[in-house]
PDB file of C-alpha atoms in Angstrom:
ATOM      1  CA  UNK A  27     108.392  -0.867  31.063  1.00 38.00           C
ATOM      2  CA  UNK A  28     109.837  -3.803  31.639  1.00 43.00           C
ATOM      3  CA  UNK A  29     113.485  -4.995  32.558  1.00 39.00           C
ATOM      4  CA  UNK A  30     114.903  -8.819  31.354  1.00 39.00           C
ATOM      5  CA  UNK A  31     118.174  -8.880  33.334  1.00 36.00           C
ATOM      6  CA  UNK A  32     118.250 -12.451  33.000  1.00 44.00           C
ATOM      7  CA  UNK A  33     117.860 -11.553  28.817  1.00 44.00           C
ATOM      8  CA  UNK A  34     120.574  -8.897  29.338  1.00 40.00           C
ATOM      9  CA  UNK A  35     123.148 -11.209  30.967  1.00 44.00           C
ATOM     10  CA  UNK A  36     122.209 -13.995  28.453  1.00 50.00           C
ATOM     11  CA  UNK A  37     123.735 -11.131  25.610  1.00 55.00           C
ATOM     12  CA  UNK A  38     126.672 -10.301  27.635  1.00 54.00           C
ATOM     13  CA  UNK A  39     127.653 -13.790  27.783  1.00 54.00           C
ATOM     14  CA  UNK A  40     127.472 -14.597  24.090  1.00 60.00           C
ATOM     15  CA  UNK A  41     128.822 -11.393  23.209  1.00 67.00           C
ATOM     16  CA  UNK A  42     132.013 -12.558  25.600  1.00 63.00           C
ATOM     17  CA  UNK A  43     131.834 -15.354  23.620  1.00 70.00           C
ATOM     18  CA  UNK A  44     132.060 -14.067  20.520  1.00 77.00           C
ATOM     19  CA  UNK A  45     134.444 -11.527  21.148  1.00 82.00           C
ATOM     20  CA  UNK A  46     136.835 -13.778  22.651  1.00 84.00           C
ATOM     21  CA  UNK A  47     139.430 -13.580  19.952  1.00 86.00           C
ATOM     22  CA  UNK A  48     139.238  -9.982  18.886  1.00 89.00           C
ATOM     23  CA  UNK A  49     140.047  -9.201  22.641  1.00 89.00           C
ATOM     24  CA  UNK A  50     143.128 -11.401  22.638  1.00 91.00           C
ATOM     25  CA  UNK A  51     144.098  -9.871  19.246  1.00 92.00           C
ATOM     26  CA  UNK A  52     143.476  -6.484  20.314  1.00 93.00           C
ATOM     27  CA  UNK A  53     146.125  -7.634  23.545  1.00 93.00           C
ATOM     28  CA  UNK A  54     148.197  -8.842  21.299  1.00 94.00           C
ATOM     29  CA  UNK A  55     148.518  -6.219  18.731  1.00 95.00           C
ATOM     30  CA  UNK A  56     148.893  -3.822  21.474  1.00 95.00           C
ATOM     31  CA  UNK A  57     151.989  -5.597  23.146  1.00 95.00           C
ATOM     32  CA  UNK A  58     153.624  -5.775  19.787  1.00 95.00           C
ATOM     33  CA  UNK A  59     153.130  -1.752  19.508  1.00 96.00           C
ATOM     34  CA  UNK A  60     155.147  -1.772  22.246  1.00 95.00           C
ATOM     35  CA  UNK A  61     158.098  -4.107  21.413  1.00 95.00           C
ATOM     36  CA  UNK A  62     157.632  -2.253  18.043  1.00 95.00           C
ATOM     37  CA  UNK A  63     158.455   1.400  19.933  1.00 95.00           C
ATOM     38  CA  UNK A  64     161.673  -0.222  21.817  1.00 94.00           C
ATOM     39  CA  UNK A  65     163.124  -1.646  18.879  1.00 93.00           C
ATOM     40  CA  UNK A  66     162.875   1.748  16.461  1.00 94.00           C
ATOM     41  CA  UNK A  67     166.000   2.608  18.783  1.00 93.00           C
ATOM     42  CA  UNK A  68     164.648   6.469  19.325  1.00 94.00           C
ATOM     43  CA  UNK A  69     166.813   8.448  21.381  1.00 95.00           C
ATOM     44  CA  UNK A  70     166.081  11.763  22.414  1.00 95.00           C
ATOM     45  CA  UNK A  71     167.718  14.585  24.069  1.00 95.00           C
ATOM     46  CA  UNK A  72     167.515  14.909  28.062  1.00 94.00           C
ATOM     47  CA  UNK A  73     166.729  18.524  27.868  1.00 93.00           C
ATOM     48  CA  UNK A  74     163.229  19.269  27.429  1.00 91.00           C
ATOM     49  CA  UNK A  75     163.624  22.670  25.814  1.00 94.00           C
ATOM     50  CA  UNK A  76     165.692  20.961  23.119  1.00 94.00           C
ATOM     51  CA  UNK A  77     163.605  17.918  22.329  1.00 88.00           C
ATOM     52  CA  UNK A  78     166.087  16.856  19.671  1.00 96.00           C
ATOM     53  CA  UNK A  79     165.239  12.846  18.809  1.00 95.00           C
ATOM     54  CA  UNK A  80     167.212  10.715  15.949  1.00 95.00           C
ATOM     55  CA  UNK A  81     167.338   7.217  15.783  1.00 94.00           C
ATOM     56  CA  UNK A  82     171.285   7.671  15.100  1.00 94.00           C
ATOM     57  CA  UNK A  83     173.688   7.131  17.432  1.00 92.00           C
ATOM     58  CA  UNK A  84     176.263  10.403  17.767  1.00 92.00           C
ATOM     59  CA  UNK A  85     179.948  10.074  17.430  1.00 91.00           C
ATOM     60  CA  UNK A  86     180.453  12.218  20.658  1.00 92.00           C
ATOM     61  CA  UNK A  87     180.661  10.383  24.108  1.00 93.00           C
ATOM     62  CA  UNK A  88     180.233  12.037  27.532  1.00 91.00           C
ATOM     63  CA  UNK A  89     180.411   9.987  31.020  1.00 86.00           C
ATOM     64  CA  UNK A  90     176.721  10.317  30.725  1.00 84.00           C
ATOM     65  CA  UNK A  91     176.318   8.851  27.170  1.00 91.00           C
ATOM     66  CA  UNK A  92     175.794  10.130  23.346  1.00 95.00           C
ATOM     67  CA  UNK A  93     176.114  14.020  23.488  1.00 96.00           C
ATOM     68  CA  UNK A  94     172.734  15.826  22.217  1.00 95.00           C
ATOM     69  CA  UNK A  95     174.589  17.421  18.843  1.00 95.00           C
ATOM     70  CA  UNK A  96     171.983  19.949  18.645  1.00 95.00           C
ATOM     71  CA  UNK A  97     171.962  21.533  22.203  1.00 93.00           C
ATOM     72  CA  UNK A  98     175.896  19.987  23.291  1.00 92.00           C
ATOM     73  CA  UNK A  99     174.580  20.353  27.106  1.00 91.00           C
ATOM     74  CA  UNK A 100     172.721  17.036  27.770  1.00 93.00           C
ATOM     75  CA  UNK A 101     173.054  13.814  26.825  1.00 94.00           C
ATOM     76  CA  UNK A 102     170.316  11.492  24.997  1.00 95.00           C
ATOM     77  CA  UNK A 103     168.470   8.387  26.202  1.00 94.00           C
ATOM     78  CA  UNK A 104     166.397   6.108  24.364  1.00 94.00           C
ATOM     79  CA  UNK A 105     162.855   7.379  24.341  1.00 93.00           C
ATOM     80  CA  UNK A 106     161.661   3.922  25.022  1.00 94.00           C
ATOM     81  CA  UNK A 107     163.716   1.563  27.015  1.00 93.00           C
ATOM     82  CA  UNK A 108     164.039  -2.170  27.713  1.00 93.00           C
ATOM     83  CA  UNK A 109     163.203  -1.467  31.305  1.00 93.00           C
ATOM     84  CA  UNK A 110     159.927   0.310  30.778  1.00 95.00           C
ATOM     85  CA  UNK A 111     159.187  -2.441  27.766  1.00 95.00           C
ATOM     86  CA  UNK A 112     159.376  -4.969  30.507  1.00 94.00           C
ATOM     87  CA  UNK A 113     157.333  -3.073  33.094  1.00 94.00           C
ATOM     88  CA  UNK A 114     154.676  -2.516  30.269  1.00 95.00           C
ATOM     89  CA  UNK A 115     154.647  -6.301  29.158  1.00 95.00           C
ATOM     90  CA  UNK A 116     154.622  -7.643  32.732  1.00 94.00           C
ATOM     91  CA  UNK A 117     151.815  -5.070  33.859  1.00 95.00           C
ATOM     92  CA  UNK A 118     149.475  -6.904  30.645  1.00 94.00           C
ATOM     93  CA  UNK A 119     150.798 -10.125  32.471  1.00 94.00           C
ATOM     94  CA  UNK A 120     149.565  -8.775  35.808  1.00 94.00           C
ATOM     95  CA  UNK A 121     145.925  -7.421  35.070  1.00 93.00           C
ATOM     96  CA  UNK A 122     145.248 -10.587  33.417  1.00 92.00           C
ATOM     97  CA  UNK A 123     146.379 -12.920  36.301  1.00 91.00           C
ATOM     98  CA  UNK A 124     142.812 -13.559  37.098  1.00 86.00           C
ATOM     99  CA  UNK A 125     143.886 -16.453  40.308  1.00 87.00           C
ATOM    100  CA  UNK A 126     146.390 -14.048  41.607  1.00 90.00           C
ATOM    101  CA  UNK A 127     143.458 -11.592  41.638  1.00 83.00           C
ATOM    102  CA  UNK A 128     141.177 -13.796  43.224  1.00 82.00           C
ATOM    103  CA  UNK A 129     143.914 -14.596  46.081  1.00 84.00           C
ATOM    104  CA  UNK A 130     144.491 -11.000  47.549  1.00 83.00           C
ATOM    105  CA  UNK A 131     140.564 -10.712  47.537  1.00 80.00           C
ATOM    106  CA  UNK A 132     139.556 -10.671  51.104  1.00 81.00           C
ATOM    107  CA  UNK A 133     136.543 -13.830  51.988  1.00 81.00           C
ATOM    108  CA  UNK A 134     133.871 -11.154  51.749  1.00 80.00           C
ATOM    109  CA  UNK A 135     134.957  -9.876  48.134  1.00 77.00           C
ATOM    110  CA  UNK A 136     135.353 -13.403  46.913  1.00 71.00           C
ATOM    111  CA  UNK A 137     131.745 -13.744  48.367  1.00 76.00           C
ATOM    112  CA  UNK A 138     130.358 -10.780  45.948  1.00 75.00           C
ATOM    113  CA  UNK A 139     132.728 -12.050  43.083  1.00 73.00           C
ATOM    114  CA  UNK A 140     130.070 -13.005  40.158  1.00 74.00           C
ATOM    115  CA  UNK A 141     132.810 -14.161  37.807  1.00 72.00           C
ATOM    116  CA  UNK A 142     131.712 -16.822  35.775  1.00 76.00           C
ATOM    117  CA  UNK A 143     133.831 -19.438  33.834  1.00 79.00           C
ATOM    118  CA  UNK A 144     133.387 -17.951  30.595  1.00 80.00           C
ATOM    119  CA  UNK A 145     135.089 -14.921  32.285  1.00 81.00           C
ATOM    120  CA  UNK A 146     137.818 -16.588  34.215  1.00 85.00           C
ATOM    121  CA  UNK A 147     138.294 -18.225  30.847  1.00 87.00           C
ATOM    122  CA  UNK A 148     138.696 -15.610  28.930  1.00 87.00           C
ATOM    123  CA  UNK A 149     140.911 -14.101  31.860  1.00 87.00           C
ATOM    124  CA  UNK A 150     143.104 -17.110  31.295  1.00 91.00           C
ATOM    125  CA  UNK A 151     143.717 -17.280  26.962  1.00 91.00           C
ATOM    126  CA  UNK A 152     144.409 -13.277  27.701  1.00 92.00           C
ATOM    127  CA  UNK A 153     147.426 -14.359  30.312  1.00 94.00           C
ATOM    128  CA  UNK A 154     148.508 -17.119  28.173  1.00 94.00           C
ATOM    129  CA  UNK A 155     149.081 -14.446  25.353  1.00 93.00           C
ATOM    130  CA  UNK A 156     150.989 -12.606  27.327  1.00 94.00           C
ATOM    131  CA  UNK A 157     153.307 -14.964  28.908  1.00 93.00           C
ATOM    132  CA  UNK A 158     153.681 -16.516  25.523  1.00 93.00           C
ATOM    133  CA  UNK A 159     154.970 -12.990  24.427  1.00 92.00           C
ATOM    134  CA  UNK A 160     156.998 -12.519  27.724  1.00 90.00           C
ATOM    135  CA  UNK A 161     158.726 -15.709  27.490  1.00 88.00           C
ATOM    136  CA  UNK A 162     160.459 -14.872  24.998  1.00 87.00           C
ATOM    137  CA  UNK A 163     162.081 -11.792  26.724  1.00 83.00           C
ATOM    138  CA  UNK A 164     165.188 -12.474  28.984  1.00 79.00           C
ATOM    139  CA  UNK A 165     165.066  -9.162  30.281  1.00 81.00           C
ATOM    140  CA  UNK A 166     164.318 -10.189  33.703  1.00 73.00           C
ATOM    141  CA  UNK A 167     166.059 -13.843  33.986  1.00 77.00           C
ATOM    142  CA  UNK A 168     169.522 -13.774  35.651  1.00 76.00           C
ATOM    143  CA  UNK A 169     171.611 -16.923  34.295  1.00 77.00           C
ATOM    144  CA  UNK A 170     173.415 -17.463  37.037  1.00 78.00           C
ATOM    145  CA  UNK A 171     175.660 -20.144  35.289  1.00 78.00           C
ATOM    146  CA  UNK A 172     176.844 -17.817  33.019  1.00 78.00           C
ATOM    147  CA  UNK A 173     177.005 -14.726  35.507  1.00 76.00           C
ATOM    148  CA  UNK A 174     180.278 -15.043  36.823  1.00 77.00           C
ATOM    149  CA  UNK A 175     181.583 -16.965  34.090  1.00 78.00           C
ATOM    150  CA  UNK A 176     185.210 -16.136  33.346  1.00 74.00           C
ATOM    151  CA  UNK A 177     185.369 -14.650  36.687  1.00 75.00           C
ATOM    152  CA  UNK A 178     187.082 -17.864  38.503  1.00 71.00           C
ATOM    153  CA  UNK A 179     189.121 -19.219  35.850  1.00 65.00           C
ATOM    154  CA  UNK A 180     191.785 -22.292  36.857  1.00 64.00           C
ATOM    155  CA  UNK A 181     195.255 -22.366  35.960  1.00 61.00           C
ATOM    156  CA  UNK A 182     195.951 -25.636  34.031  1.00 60.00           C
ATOM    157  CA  UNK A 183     199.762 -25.599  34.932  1.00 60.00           C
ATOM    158  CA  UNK A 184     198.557 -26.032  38.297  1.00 54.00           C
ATOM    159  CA  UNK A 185     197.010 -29.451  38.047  1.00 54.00           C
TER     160      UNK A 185
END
């Protein structure tokens, strides 16, 4: 029996090729499952033995937040927050981040690296779809024009 790696690698690389776009798709349709999840606004009760979820907000406050009106002991949280959307979106960003990758590789791992550019390409449209997607988050930009706005306001009688 007889082994063509160089026929093997030949198929990998055309089947990268070709599968280019249902990857990025795939990335794609899985980040918007996400921002999907955060926006259905789920909340659901601290307590884990009363696992109460709505996507209403109660009319009773605590310090804590919306009081649980099944159990009236714990408060609930959103089931999906903005913070872990962000971490989840910005992880995609991360894996994808083929140069940043390449940079914490010590000189003998780049040595063994057998990435070709078809790879680092596709590497590349994957990141792009994700920082297209996380640009349009402001989640973690501080505006620091606008941060203490109103905070230092002048007198006009004073001119």
């Amino acid at each position: 029996m007889e082994v063509n790696v160089e026929g093997c690698m030949a198929q990998e690389h055309a089947s990268l090729k070709r599968n280019q776009g249902a990857a990025r798709n795939q990335l794609e349709k899985l980040m918007r499952n996400y921002i999907s999840k955060y926006y259905k606004f789920s909340l659901q009760c601290e307590d884990v033995g009363c696992a109460y979820q709505t996507r209403k907000m109660p009319l009773l406050f605590s310090s804590g937040g919306p009081v649980c009106p099944a159990c009236r002991n714990s408060n609930l949280q959103l089931e999906y927050s903005e913070a872990q959307l962000y971490t989840q979106l910005a992880y995609f960003q991360n894996i994808f981040d083929f140069s940043k990758a390449e940079n914490n590789l010590s000189k003998e791992e780049k040595g063994s690296l057998q990435a070709g550019k078809e790879e680092k390409e596709l590497y590349d449209r994957m990141k792009i779809s994700t920082d297209k997607i996380l640009s349009k988050s402001a989640y973690g930009i501080v505006n620091l024009s606008t941060l203490f706005e109103g905070l230092f306001q002048q007198d006009s009688s004073s001119f």
